[in-house]
Amino acid sequence: MYTSLLVRYGEISLKGNNRPYFEDKLLANMRRALAGLPPRRMRKTFGRVFVELHDDLEAVARRLQRVFGIVSMSPVATAPLELEAIKKAALAVLKDSPGSTFKVQAQRPNKRFPLTSPEVNQELGAYLLTHSQGQRVDVHHPDRVIHVEIRDEGAYIYSRIIPGPGGLPVGVTGRGLLLISGGIDSPVAGYMGMKRGLELTALHFHSFPFTSERSKEKVIDLCRVLAGYSGPLRLVVAPFTNIQKAIRQNCPQEFYVTIMRRMMFRIARAVAAKEEAPAILTGESLGQVASQTLQSMAVINKVVDLPVLRPLVAWDKSEIIEVARRIGTYDISIRPYEDCCTLFVPKHPATKPPLARVEAAEKNLAVVELVAECLENLEILTVEPEADVV
Amino acid sequence: MAIIYLDNSATTAALPEVAIAVKEMLTENYGNPSSLHGLGIKAEKALGEARRQVAGLIGARPTEIYFTSGGTEANNWALLGIARARRRQGRHLITTAIEHPSILATCRRLEADGFEVTYLPADARGVIRLADLEAALREDTILVSVMSVNNEVGSRQPVADIARLVHSRSRAVLHVDHIQGYGKIPLNCHEAGIDLMSLSGHKIHGPKGVGALYIKEGLRLEPLLTGGGQEAGQRSGTENTAGIAGFGVAAQLAAADFARRTARMQEIKLELARRLVAEIPGAVINGPPPEEGAPNIINVSFPGVRAEVLVHMLEQRGIYVSTGSACHSRRESASHVLQALHLERWRQDGAIRISLGALNRLEEVEPTVEAFKECVQELWSL
């Protein structure tokens, strides 16, 4: 019954001169999301995209629900410009969407069509009432609206509205380097960054043998979920064991976490440059753990001159968990393998580390050499999204 | 890098003879033993041969061996099968606090079904007290289930004494989880007075996914799997002929080489235990003293060392051991066995299991001990 899917992308259409670029990116991302399904036409018209359907509405909609930039989608029935055909199509659409009340809302950009919009509303309303059982018209709070658009090439009829993920097409706002651990927060931060159009490279610090090979597998699995929203994702794995040992042996315990984070940020700075990513993303949330106080963040930030984006900074843990569950990272994140961040964590880490004392403590550390050694031994993987079975 | 594999209680490498037998069954002798034609009969013969081989190692009759998908199924079947067959006689079972999860989880399932289970405690050596068993036996006890060798610390239960007690003081059936003991300690099911015994292929250099339940002749228990009536109607499903044939060969090899194998494992074990304790300050053996337990398992803790980290460090040096038990290593909670032994927390967190198999050699002791020393020293220096 439905010949195409009407895709709305709201915010992008406000983008002025950049609009064609945003639209092209969106279409490219949609095509990528539909790869593997039968090929189809996609038509961009009056600020929306029509995606041809081949009786595969659910599969197409499910995939497009992971394409950022899409606000909503409606399966659309088409009819030639004849009233009888439009009536039949409208009845089919009515029967396909649940509810007991409806109203018809017609638009008529094609002024050559003999009936005006109010006339179409009346004609169709009367027809639908007599041809369906137990349905009533309610013009104020209908269970669903039967939209009819009379255009030059034909009539479009739709009612159902499938929500999209919103946001901006991945790639339009540039690239961000996501510091990803195996925890709950950082994948959600990555998701939120992608939602605002960022393409991601993920950076993970691995401390074998202090953390197991399985903790790395866990991060790969998390990236696989994120890749479902963006396409293949680069994952950089940085060996962090020697740095942790060196900090442990040379620095005061209370600053251990602060210095560890500063080392991570220094490495991230260099990886971001290689990846041409002008920003770093983290899953930090204010007040969650010792390194996530304002003062601590300030001291850690000192070592980088890039914006550090913290999409979750004002979120509660419960809110983060809610999103993690929704996007499918939570069950992976709670696998029990330890992460390098939880190693050697002192009982009383400094929550307000004074910059001068941290810098003094770092004097005992071969910072430049340790960073260089780590950068020489990066492992770079490309993580593909899970194949979506039709 | 040469590998030293010391995780044989988790699983073992299949011996070349086993692999050959498996391959032959998969590619040449691939008939269904239930088929009437020649290929079927040939497969059936191979099954019979394997049944004799598996039975031989525990002194059973071939007709008393029923093949399963492994030790877990055998353990599940023994407990559920007796509980269902004897529910009218009684609803009480006895087992121990240090059994394998395939026993304990099944007991919890039975408890949910209205059965009552007594869990006997173990002493610091990982051995139950006969007095506790005697006190627990009741008129309505239908099953006693104990393991011959504990998979985490290698402690041995006095199976023959347990059998005498159970049979003289109750009408209960005795099941022995012999999965870790099979091929490692001598145990004759008839002489010891055992009614049911679980066995597994991949702990004795056979294939994974195949095991057996010894069911004493005349004993009735309900099947778990019903269908085509294979295994004398007791365990339906087309037989895993390749796995079973491999299991048979592994059992045959274990029987033929039993004395030499166990003597060698014991020698390696004693040497490893002695040197680790002597050369690493503070190292302690958990469970039974080395000379008392099974010949192939040592459980050892080092102060200030988390087992998981040490496992990974050793792995980098090509040495494969495990934390308390492979079945627990993925969980955060400490092993129920080490808890039952009331060890101090650091000993639980630091427990490393070294388990030997038929392929280990005395020459492996030296590099193993050296690697342990290096890794523990390195961790202490952090």
Short mmCIF file of C-alpha atoms in Angstrom, two decimals, chain A residues 48-247:
data_model
loop_
_atom_site.label_atom_id
_atom_site.label_comp_id
_atom_site.label_asym_id
_atom_site.label_seq_id
_atom_site.Cartn_x
_atom_site.Cartn_y
_atom_site.Cartn_z
CA ARG A 48 11.84 16.52 2.62
CA VAL A 49 13.11 13.28 1.21
CA PHE A 50 10.93 10.61 -0.35
CA VAL A 51 12.41 7.13 -0.05
CA GLU A 52 10.97 4.54 -2.37
CA LEU A 53 9.60 1.44 -0.60
CA HIS A 54 9.55 -2.12 -1.88
CA ASP A 55 7.16 -3.60 0.69
CA ASP A 56 9.96 -3.18 3.20
CA LEU A 57 8.66 -0.31 5.30
CA GLU A 58 9.64 -1.76 8.67
CA ALA A 59 13.20 -2.61 7.66
CA VAL A 60 13.74 0.80 6.08
CA ALA A 61 12.21 2.69 8.99
CA ARG A 62 14.20 0.71 11.54
CA ARG A 63 17.44 1.59 9.82
CA LEU A 64 16.58 5.23 9.26
CA GLN A 65 15.71 5.56 12.94
CA ARG A 66 19.46 5.42 13.50
CA VAL A 67 20.25 8.24 11.06
CA PHE A 68 20.74 11.50 12.89
CA GLY A 69 19.13 14.53 11.27
CA ILE A 70 15.85 12.74 10.63
CA VAL A 71 13.03 14.22 12.71
CA SER A 72 10.23 11.93 11.67
CA MET A 73 9.04 9.64 8.92
CA SER A 74 5.65 8.82 7.46
CA PRO A 75 4.78 5.95 5.18
CA VAL A 76 2.90 7.47 2.26
CA ALA A 77 0.28 6.05 -0.10
CA THR A 78 0.04 7.65 -3.51
CA ALA A 79 -2.95 8.03 -5.80
CA PRO A 80 -3.52 9.54 -9.22
CA LEU A 81 -5.37 12.86 -9.28
CA GLU A 82 -8.83 11.32 -9.27
CA LEU A 83 -11.16 11.63 -6.32
CA GLU A 84 -12.18 7.94 -6.30
CA ALA A 85 -8.58 6.78 -6.22
CA ILE A 86 -7.75 9.25 -3.46
CA LYS A 87 -10.73 8.02 -1.41
CA LYS A 88 -9.65 4.39 -1.66
CA ALA A 89 -6.09 5.22 -0.69
CA ALA A 90 -7.26 7.34 2.24
CA LEU A 91 -9.44 4.48 3.49
CA ALA A 92 -6.49 2.10 3.37
CA VAL A 93 -4.35 4.55 5.33
CA LEU A 94 -7.13 5.05 7.90
CA LYS A 95 -7.43 1.32 8.44
CA ASP A 96 -3.68 0.96 8.84
CA SER A 97 -3.40 3.33 11.80
CA PRO A 98 -5.03 2.61 15.14
CA GLY A 99 -7.70 4.78 16.77
CA SER A 100 -11.40 5.45 16.71
CA THR A 101 -11.49 9.14 15.74
CA PHE A 102 -9.90 10.97 12.84
CA LYS A 103 -9.93 14.09 10.78
CA VAL A 104 -8.85 14.74 7.22
CA GLN A 105 -6.43 17.52 6.54
CA ALA A 106 -5.89 18.33 2.89
CA GLN A 107 -3.39 20.67 1.25
CA ARG A 108 -3.61 21.64 -2.38
CA PRO A 109 -0.45 23.17 -3.84
CA ASN A 110 -1.80 22.00 -7.22
CA LYS A 111 -4.50 24.59 -7.83
CA ARG A 112 -5.70 22.89 -11.01
CA PHE A 113 -7.29 20.13 -8.96
CA PRO A 114 -11.07 20.79 -9.17
CA LEU A 115 -11.84 20.61 -5.41
CA THR A 116 -10.57 23.08 -2.81
CA SER A 117 -8.92 21.79 0.36
CA PRO A 118 -12.08 22.18 2.53
CA GLU A 119 -14.02 20.36 -0.16
CA VAL A 120 -11.52 17.53 -0.18
CA ASN A 121 -11.78 17.35 3.62
CA GLN A 122 -15.56 17.06 3.42
CA GLU A 123 -15.67 14.56 0.58
CA LEU A 124 -13.07 12.30 2.11
CA GLY A 125 -14.44 12.63 5.63
CA ALA A 126 -17.87 11.55 4.49
CA TYR A 127 -16.45 8.67 2.46
CA LEU A 128 -14.27 7.40 5.30
CA LEU A 129 -17.16 7.60 7.78
CA THR A 130 -19.46 5.53 5.62
CA HIS A 131 -16.78 3.00 4.65
CA SER A 132 -15.32 2.24 8.07
CA GLN A 133 -16.95 0.84 11.17
CA GLY A 134 -17.08 2.62 14.50
CA GLN A 135 -15.06 5.62 13.34
CA ARG A 136 -15.97 9.18 14.28
CA VAL A 137 -14.70 12.51 13.11
CA ASP A 138 -13.11 14.68 15.75
CA VAL A 139 -11.64 17.90 14.39
CA HIS A 140 -10.15 19.00 17.74
CA HIS A 141 -8.47 15.93 19.24
CA PRO A 142 -8.51 13.20 16.66
CA ASP A 143 -6.64 9.92 17.31
CA ARG A 144 -5.03 10.46 13.94
CA VAL A 145 -4.98 12.92 11.10
CA ILE A 146 -5.31 11.69 7.54
CA HIS A 147 -3.05 14.03 5.60
CA VAL A 148 -3.76 14.50 1.93
CA GLU A 149 -1.41 16.47 -0.27
CA ILE A 150 -2.63 17.23 -3.77
CA ARG A 151 0.46 17.90 -5.87
CA ASP A 152 1.17 18.17 -9.56
CA GLU A 153 2.37 14.61 -9.93
CA GLY A 154 -0.34 13.00 -7.82
CA ALA A 155 -1.86 12.81 -4.35
CA TYR A 156 0.04 11.75 -1.23
CA ILE A 157 -1.88 10.31 1.70
CA TYR A 158 -0.36 9.50 5.08
CA SER A 159 -1.18 9.36 8.75
CA ARG A 160 1.36 7.41 10.76
CA ILE A 161 4.34 9.35 12.12
CA ILE A 162 7.44 7.41 13.07
CA PRO A 163 9.86 9.42 15.22
CA GLY A 164 13.44 9.80 14.02
CA PRO A 165 16.46 10.34 16.25
CA GLY A 166 16.64 14.09 15.55
CA GLY A 167 19.93 15.95 15.67
CA LEU A 168 22.22 16.68 12.74
CA PRO A 169 23.67 14.33 10.12
CA VAL A 170 26.86 12.67 11.32
CA GLY A 171 29.79 14.48 9.77
CA VAL A 172 28.38 17.96 9.31
CA THR A 173 29.95 19.45 12.41
CA GLY A 174 33.35 17.82 11.98
CA ARG A 175 35.25 15.14 13.84
CA GLY A 176 35.64 14.56 17.55
CA LEU A 177 38.00 12.28 19.43
CA LEU A 178 36.01 10.29 21.97
CA LEU A 179 37.87 9.03 25.02
CA ILE A 180 36.12 5.73 25.51
CA SER A 181 36.41 3.43 28.50
CA GLY A 182 34.38 0.31 29.04
CA GLY A 183 32.07 2.21 31.36
CA ILE A 184 28.53 3.43 30.97
CA ASP A 185 29.17 7.14 30.40
CA SER A 186 31.61 7.51 27.54
CA PRO A 187 29.60 5.60 24.89
CA VAL A 188 26.61 7.78 25.74
CA ALA A 189 28.79 10.89 25.39
CA GLY A 190 29.85 9.60 21.97
CA TYR A 191 26.26 9.05 21.01
CA MET A 192 25.31 12.58 22.04
CA GLY A 193 28.26 13.98 20.09
CA MET A 194 27.22 12.07 16.98
CA LYS A 195 23.70 13.33 17.45
CA ARG A 196 25.01 16.84 17.00
CA GLY A 197 26.68 15.87 13.77
CA LEU A 198 30.13 14.83 14.95
CA GLU A 199 31.97 12.03 13.28
CA LEU A 200 33.97 10.11 15.87
CA THR A 201 37.32 8.54 16.28
CA ALA A 202 37.42 6.61 19.54
CA LEU A 203 40.51 6.43 21.74
CA HIS A 204 40.81 3.74 24.37
CA PHE A 205 43.55 3.30 26.93
CA HIS A 206 44.44 -0.29 27.55
CA SER A 207 46.49 -1.55 30.47
CA PHE A 208 47.23 -5.17 29.76
CA PRO A 209 48.01 -7.22 31.83
CA PHE A 210 46.31 -5.17 34.52
CA THR A 211 43.15 -5.21 32.52
CA SER A 212 42.18 -8.20 30.46
CA GLU A 213 41.94 -8.65 26.74
CA ARG A 214 38.22 -8.94 27.34
CA SER A 215 38.00 -5.34 28.49
CA LYS A 216 39.29 -4.35 25.07
CA GLU A 217 36.74 -6.62 23.41
CA LYS A 218 34.13 -4.81 25.44
CA VAL A 219 35.21 -1.45 24.03
CA ILE A 220 35.18 -2.85 20.50
CA ASP A 221 31.62 -4.05 21.10
CA LEU A 222 30.65 -0.60 22.36
CA CYS A 223 32.15 0.99 19.25
CA ARG A 224 30.20 -1.50 17.16
CA VAL A 225 26.97 -0.16 18.66
CA LEU A 226 28.05 3.44 18.02
CA ALA A 227 29.00 2.52 14.46
CA GLY A 228 25.36 1.52 14.00
CA TYR A 229 24.54 5.23 14.14
CA SER A 230 27.46 6.53 12.13
CA GLY A 231 28.93 3.83 9.94
CA PRO A 232 32.43 2.38 10.42
CA LEU A 233 34.30 3.93 13.33
CA ARG A 234 38.02 4.20 13.88
CA LEU A 235 39.18 2.92 17.24
CA VAL A 236 42.64 3.80 18.48
CA VAL A 237 43.92 1.64 21.32
CA ALA A 238 46.70 3.23 23.33
CA PRO A 239 48.92 1.06 25.55
CA PHE A 240 48.82 2.69 28.96
CA THR A 241 50.49 0.17 31.24
CA ASN A 242 53.94 1.74 31.38
CA ILE A 243 52.48 5.16 32.08
CA GLN A 244 50.39 3.82 34.93
CA LYS A 245 53.39 2.07 36.39
CA ALA A 246 55.51 5.19 36.08
CA ILE A 247 52.88 7.34 37.79
#
